[in-house]
Tab-separated table of N, CA and C in Angstrom:
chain	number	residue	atom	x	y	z
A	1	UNK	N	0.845	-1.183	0.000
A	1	UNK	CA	0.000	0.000	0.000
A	1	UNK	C	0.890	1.247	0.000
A	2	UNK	N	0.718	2.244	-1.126
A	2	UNK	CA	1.339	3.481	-1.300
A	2	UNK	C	0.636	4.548	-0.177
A	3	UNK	N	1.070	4.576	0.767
A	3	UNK	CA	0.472	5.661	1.709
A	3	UNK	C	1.698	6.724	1.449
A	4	UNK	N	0.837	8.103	1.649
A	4	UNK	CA	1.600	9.245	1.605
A	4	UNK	C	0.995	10.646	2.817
A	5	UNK	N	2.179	11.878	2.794
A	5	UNK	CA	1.149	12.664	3.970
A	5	UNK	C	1.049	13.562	3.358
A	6	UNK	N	0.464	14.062	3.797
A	6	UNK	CA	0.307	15.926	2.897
A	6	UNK	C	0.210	17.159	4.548
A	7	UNK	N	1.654	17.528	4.584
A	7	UNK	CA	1.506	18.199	5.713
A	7	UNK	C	1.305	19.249	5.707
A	8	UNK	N	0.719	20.677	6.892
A	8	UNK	CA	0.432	21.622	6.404
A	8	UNK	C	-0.179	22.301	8.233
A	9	UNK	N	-0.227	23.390	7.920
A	9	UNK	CA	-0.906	24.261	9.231
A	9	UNK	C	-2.570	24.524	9.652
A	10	UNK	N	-2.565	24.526	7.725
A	10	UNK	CA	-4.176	24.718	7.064
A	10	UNK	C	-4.711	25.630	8.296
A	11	UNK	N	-4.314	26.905	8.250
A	11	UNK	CA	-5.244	27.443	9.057
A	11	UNK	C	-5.140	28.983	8.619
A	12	UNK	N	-7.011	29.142	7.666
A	12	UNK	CA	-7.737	27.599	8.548
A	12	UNK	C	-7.283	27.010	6.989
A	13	UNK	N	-7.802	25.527	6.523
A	13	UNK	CA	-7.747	24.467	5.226
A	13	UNK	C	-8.568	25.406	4.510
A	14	UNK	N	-7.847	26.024	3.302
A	14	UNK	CA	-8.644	26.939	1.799
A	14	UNK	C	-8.925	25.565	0.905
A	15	UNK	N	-9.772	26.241	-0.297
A	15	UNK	CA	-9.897	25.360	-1.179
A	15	UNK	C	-8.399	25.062	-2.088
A	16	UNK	N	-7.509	25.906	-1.836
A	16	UNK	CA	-6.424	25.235	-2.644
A	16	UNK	C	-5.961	24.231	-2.131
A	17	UNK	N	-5.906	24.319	-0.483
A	17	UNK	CA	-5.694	23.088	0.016
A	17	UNK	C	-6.518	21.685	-0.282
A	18	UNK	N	-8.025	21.633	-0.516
A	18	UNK	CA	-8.373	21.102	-1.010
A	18	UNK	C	-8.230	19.892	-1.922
A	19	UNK	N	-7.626	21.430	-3.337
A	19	UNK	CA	-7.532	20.771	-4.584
A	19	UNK	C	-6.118	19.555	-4.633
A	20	UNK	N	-5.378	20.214	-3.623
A	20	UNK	CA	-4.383	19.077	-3.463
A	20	UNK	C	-4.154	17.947	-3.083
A	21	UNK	N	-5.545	17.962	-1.989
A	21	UNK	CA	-5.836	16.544	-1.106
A	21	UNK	C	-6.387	15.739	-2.261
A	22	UNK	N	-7.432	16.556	-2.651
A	22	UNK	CA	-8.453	15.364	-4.018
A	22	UNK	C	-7.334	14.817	-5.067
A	23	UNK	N	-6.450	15.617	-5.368
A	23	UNK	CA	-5.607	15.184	-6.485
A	23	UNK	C	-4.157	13.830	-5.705
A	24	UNK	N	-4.179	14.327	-4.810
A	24	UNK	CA	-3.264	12.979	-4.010
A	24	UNK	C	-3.773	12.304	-3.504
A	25	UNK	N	-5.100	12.285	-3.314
A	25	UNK	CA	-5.648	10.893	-2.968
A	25	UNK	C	-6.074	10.313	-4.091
A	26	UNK	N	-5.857	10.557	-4.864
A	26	UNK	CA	-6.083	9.760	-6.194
A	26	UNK	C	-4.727	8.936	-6.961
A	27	UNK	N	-3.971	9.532	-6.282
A	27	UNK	CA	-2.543	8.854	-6.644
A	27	UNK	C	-1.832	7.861	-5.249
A	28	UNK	N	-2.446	7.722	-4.715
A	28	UNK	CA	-2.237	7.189	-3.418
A	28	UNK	C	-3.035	6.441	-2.884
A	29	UNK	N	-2.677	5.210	-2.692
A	29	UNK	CA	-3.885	4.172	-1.908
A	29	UNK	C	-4.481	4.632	-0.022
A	30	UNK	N	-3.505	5.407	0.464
A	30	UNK	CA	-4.270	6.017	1.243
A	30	UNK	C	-3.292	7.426	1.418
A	31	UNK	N	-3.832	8.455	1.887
A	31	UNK	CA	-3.213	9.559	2.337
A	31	UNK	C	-3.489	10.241	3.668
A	32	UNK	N	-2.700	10.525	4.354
A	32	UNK	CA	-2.528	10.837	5.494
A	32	UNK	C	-2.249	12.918	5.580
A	33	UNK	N	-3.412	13.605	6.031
A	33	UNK	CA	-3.041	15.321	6.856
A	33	UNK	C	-2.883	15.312	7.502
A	34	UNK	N	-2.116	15.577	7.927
A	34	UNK	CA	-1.479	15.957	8.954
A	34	UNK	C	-1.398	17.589	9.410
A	35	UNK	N	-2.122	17.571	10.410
A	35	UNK	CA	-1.471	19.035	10.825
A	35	UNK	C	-0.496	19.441	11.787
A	36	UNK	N	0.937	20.181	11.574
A	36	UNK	CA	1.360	19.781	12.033
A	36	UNK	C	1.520	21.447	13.094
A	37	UNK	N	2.535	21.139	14.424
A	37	UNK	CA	2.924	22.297	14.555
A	37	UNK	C	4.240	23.158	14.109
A	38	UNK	N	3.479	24.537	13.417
A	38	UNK	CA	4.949	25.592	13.010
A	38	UNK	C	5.332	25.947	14.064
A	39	UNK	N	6.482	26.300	14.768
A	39	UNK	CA	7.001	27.213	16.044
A	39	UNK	C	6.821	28.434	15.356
A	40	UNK	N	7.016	28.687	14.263
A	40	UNK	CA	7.452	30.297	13.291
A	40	UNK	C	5.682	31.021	13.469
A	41	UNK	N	4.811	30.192	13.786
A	41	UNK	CA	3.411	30.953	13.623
A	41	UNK	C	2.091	30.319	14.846
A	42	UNK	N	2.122	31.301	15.031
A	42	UNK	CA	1.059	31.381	16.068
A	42	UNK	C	-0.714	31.230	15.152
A	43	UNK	N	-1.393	29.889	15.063
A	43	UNK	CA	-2.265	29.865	14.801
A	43	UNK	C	-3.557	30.180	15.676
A	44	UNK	N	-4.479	30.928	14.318
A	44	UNK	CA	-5.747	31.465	14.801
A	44	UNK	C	-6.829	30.249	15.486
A	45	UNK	N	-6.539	29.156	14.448
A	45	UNK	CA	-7.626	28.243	15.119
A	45	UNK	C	-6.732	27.037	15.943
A	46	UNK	N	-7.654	26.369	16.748
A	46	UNK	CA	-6.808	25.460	17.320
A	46	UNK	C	-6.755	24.262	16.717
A	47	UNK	N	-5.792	23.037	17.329
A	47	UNK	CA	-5.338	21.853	16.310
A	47	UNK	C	-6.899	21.353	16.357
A	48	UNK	N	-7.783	21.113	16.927
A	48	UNK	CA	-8.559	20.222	16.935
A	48	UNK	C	-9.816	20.864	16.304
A	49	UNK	N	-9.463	22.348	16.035
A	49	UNK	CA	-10.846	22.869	15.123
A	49	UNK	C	-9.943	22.772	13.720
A	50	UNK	N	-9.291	22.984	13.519
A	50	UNK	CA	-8.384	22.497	11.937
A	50	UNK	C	-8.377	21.098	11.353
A	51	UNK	N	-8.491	20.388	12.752
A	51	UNK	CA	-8.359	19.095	12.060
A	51	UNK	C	-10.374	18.776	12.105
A	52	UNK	N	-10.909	18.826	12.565
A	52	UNK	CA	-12.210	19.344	12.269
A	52	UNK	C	-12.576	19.673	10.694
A	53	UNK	N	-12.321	21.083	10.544
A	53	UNK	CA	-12.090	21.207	9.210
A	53	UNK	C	-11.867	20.480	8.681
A	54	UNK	N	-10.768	19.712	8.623
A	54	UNK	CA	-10.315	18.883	7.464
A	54	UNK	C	-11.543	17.865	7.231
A	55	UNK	N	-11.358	16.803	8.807
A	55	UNK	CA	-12.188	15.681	8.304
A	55	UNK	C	-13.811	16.486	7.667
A	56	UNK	N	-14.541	17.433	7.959
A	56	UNK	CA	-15.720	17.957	7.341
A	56	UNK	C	-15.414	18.218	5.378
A	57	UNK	N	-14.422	18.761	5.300
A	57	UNK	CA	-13.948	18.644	4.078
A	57	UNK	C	-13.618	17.574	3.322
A	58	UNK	N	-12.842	16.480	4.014
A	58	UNK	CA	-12.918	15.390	2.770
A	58	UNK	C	-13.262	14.236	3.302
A	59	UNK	N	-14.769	14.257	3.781
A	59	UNK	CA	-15.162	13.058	3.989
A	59	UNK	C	-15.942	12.658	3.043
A	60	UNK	N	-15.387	13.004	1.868
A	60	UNK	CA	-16.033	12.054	0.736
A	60	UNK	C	-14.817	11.802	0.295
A	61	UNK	N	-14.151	11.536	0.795
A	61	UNK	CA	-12.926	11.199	0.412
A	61	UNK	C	-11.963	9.866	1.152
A	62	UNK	N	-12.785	8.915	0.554
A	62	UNK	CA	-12.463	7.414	1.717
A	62	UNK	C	-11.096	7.096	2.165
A	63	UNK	N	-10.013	7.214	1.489
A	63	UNK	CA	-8.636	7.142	1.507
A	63	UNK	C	-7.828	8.006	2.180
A	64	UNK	N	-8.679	9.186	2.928
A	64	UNK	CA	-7.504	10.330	3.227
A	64	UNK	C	-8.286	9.761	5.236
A	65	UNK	N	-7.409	10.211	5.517
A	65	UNK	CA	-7.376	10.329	6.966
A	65	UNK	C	-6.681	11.390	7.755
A	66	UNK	N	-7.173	11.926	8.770
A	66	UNK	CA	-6.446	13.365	9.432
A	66	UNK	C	-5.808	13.110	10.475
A	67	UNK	N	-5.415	13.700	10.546
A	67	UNK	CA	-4.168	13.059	12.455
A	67	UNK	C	-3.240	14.819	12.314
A	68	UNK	N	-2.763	14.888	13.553
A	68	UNK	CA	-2.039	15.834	14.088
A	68	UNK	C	-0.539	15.565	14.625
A	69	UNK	N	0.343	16.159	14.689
A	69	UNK	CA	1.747	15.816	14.797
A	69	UNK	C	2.907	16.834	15.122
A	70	UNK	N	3.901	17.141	16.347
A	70	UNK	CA	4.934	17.736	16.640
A	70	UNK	C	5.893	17.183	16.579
A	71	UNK	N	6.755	17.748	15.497
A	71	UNK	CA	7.899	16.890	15.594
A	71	UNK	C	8.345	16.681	14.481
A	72	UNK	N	9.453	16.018	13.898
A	72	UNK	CA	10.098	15.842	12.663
A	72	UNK	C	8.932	15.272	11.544
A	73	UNK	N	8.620	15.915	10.691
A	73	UNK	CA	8.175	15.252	9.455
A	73	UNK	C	8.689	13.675	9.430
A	74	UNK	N	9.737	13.589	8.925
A	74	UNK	CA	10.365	12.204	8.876
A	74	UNK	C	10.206	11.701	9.499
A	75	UNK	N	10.475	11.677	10.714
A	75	UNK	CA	10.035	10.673	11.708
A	75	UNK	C	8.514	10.446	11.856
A	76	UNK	N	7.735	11.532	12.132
A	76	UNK	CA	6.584	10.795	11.803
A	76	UNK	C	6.041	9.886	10.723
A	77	UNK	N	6.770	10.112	8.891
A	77	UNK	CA	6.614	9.699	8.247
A	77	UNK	C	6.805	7.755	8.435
A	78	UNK	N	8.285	7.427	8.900
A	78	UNK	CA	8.598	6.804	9.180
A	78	UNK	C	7.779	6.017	10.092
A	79	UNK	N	6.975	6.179	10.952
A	79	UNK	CA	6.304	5.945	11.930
A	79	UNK	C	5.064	5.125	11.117
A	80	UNK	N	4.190	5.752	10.542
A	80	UNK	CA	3.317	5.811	9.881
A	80	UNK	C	3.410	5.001	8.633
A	81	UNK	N	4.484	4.636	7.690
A	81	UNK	CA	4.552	3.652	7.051
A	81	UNK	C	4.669	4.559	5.355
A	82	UNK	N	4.674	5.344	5.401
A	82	UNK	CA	4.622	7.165	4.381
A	82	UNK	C	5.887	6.365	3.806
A	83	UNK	N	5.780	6.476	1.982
A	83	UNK	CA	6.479	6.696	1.119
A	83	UNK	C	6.635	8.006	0.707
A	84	UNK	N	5.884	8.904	0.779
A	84	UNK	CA	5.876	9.693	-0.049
A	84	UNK	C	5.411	11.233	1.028
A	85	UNK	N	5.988	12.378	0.776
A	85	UNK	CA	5.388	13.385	1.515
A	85	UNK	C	5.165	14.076	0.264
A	86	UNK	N	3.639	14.746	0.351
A	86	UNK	CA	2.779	16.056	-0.921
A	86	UNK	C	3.225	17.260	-0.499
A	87	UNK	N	3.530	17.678	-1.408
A	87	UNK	CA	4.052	19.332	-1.093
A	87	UNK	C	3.292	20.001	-2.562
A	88	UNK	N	2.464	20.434	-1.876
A	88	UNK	CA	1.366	21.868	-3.085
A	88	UNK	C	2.766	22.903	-3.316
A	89	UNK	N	2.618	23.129	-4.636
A	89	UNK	CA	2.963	24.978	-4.834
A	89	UNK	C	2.416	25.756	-5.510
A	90	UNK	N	2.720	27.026	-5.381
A	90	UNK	CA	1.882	27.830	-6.063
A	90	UNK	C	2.301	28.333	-6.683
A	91	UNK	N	3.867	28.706	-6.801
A	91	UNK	CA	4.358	29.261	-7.747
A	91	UNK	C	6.020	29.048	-7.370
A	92	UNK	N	6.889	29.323	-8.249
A	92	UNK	CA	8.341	29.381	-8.444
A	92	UNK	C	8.640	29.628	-6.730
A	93	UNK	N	8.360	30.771	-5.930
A	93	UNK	CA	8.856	30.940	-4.898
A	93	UNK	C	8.737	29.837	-3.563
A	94	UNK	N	7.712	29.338	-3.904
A	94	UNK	CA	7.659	28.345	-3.053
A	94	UNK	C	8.591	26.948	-2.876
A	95	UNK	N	8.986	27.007	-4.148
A	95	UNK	CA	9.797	25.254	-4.680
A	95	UNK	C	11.078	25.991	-3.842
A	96	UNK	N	11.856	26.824	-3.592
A	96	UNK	CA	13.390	26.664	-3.312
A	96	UNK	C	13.307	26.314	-1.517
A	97	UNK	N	11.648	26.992	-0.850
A	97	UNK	CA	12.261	26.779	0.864
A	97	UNK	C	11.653	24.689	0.397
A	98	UNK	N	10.519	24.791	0.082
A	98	UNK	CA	10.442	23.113	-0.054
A	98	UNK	C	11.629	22.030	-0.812
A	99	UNK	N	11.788	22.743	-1.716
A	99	UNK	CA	13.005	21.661	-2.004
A	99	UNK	C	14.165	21.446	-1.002
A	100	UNK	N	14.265	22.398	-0.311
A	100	UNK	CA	15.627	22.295	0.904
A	100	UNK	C	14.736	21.470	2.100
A	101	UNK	N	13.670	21.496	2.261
A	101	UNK	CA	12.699	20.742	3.182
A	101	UNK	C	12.681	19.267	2.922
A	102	UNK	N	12.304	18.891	1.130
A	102	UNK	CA	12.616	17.495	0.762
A	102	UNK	C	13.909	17.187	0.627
A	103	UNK	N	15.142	17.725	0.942
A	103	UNK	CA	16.374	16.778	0.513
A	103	UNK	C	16.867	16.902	2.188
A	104	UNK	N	16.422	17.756	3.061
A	104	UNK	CA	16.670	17.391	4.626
A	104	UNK	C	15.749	16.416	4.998
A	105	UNK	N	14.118	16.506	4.831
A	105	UNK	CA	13.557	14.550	5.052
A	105	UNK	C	13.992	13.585	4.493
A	106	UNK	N	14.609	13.568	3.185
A	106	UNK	CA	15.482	12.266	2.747
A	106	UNK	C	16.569	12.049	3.313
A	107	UNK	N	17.133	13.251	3.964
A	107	UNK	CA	18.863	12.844	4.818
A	107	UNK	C	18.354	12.049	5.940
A	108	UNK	N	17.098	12.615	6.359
A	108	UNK	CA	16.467	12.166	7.689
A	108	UNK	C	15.871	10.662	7.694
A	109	UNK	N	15.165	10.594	6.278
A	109	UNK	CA	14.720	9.140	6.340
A	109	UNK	C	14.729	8.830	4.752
A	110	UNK	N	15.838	8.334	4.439
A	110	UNK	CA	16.303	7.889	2.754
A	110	UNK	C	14.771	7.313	2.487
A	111	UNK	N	14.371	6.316	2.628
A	111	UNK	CA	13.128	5.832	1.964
A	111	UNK	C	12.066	6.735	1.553
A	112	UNK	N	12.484	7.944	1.870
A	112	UNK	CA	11.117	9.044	1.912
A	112	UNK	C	11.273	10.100	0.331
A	113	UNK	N	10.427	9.947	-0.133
A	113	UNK	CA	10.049	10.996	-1.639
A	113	UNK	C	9.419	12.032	-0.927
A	114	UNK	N	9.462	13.142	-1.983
A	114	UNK	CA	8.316	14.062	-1.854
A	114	UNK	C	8.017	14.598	-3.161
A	115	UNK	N	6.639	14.387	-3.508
A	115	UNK	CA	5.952	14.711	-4.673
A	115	UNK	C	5.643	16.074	-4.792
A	116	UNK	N	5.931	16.725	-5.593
A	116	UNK	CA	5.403	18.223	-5.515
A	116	UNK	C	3.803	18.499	-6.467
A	117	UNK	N	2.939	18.992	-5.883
A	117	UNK	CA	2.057	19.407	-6.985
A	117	UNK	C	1.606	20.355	-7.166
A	118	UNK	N	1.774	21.093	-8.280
A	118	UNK	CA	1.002	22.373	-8.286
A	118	UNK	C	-0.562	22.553	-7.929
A	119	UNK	N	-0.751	23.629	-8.155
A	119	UNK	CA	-2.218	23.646	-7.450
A	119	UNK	C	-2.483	24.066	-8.664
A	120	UNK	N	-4.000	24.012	-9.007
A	120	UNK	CA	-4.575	24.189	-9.875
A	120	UNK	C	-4.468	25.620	-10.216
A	121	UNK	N	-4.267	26.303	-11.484
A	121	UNK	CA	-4.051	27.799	-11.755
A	121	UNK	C	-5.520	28.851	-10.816
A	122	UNK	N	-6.735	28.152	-10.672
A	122	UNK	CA	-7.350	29.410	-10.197
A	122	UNK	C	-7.159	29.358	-8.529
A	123	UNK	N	-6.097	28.976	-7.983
A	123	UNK	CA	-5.952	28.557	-6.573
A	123	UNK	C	-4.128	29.224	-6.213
A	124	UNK	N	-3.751	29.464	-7.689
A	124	UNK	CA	-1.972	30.190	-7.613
A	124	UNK	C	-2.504	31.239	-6.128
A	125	UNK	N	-2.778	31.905	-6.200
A	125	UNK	CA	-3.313	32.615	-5.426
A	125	UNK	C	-3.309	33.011	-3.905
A	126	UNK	N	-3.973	31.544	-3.756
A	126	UNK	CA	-4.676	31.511	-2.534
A	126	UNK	C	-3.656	31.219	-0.946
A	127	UNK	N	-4.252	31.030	0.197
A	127	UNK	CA	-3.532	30.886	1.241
A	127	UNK	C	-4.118	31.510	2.339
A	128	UNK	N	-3.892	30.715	3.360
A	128	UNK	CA	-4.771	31.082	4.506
A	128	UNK	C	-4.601	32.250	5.000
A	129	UNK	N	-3.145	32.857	4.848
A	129	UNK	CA	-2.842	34.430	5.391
A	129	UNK	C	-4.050	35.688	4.828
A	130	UNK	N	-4.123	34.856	3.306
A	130	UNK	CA	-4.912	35.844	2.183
A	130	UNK	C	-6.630	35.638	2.792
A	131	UNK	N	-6.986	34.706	3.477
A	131	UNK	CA	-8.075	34.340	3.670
A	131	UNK	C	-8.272	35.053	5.373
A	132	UNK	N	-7.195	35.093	5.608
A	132	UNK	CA	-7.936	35.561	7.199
A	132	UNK	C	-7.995	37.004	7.216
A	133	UNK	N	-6.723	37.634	6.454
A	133	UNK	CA	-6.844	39.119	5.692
A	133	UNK	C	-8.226	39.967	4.858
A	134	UNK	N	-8.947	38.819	3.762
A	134	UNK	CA	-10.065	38.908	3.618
A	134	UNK	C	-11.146	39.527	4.604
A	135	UNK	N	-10.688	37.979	5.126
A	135	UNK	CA	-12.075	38.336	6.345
A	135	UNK	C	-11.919	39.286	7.404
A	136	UNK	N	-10.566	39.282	7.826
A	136	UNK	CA	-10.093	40.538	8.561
A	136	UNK	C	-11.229	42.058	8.285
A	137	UNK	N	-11.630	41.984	6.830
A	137	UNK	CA	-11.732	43.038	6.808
A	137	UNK	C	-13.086	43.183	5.941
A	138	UNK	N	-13.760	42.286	6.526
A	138	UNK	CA	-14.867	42.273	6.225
A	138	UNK	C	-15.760	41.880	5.066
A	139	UNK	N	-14.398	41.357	3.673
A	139	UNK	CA	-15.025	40.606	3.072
A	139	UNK	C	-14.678	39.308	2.664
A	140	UNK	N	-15.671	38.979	1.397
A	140	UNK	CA	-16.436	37.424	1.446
A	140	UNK	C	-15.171	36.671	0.941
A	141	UNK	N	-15.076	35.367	2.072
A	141	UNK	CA	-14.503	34.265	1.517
A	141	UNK	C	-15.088	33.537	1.072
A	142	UNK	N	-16.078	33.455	0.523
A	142	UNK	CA	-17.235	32.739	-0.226
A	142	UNK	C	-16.261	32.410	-1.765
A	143	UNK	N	-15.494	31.004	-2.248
A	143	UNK	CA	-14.728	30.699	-3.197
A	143	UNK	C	-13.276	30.814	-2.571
A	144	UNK	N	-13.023	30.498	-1.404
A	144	UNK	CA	-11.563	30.698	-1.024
A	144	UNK	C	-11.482	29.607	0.107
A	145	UNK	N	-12.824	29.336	0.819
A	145	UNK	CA	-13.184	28.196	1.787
A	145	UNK	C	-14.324	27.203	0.980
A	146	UNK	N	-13.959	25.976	2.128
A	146	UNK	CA	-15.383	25.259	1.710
A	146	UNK	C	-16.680	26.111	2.355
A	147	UNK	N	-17.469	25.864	1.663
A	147	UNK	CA	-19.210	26.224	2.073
A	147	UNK	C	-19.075	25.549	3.802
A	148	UNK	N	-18.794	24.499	3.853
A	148	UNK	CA	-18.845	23.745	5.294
A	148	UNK	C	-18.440	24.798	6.352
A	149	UNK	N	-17.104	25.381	5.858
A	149	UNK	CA	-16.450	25.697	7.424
A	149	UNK	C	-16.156	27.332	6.880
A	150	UNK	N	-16.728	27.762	6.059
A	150	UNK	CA	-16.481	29.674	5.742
A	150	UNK	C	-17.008	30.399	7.100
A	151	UNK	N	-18.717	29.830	7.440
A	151	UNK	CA	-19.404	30.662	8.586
A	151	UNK	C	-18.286	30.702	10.080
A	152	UNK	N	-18.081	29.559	10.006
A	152	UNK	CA	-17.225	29.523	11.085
A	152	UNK	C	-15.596	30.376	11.282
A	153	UNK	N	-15.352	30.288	9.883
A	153	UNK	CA	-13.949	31.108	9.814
A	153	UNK	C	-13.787	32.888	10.001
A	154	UNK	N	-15.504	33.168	9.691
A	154	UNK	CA	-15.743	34.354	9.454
A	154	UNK	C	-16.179	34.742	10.995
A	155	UNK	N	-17.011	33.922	11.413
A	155	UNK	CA	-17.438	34.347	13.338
A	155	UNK	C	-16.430	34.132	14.047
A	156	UNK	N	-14.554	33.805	13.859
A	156	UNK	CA	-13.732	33.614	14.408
A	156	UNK	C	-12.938	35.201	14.224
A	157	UNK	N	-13.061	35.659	12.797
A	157	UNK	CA	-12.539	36.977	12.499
A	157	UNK	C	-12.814	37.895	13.099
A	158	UNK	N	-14.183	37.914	13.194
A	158	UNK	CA	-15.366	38.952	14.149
A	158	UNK	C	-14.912	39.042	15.626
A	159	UNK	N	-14.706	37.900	16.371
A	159	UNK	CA	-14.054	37.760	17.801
A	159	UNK	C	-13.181	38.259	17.709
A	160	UNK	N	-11.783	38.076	16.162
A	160	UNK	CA	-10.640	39.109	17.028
A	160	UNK	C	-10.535	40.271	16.881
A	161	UNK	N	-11.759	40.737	16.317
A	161	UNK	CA	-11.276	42.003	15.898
A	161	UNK	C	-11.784	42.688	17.397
């Protein structure tokens, strides 16, 4: 079984994030999100409303599964049975900090790939900074979230302001 992870902060999970899960779980007999923790960023929502999100988002999606994680990529990979780690981009700037990310998890755990995939062109765009900025300021993330979890992202904006 080709299991792979697709790691990420997702906060909160946009539809570009999305488009990446649907497209690697299709190349993957199962896939594993992981959310993991950044030290570099202080998230708005907490692990267990993100990972929330997620499973509400792709539970039509039989093969993916969500779990949470501190600590080395690799090693969790390793743990977990992961050939492969998904890395979305969106554009040129993103490939040089990830590529130094995939050739330090392969020093870390040789058996480990990482697939890169672009995101679909109407999603180059997107990103949760751009989405909480949106709403920051009062407008619609309506096409930037799922329908499922927008109300909620938007009555979280409202509290901090």
């Amino acid at each position: 079984m080709k299991i792979a992870i697709y790691p990420g902060s997702f906060d909160p999970v946009t539809l570009g994030h999305l488009d990446v899960i649907e497209r690697a779980a299709s190349l993957f007999d199962r896939l594993i999100v992981v959310v993991m923790h950044n030290q570099t960023k202080t998230p708005m929502f907490t692990l267990e409303e993100r990972q929330d999100f997620l499973r509400r988002i792709t539970s039509h999606l039989d093969n993916v599964e969500i779990d949470a994680f501190s600590g080395l990529l690799a090693d969790y990979a390793d743990k977990r049975g992961a050939c492969t780690i998904v890395k979305g981009l969106r554009a040129v700037s993103d490939f040089e900090y990830e590529f130094q990310m995939a050739l330090a998890n392969r020093k870390l755990n040789p058996d480990l790939d990482t697939a890169f995939l672009m995101t679909s062109a109407k999603y180059m765009y997107l990103s949760s900074s751009i989405v909480k900025d949106i709403a920051a300021h009062g407008g619609s993330i309506s096409g930037f979230v799922s329908p499922q979890i927008e109300d909620e992202v938007l009555k979280r904006m409202r509290k901090e302001d």
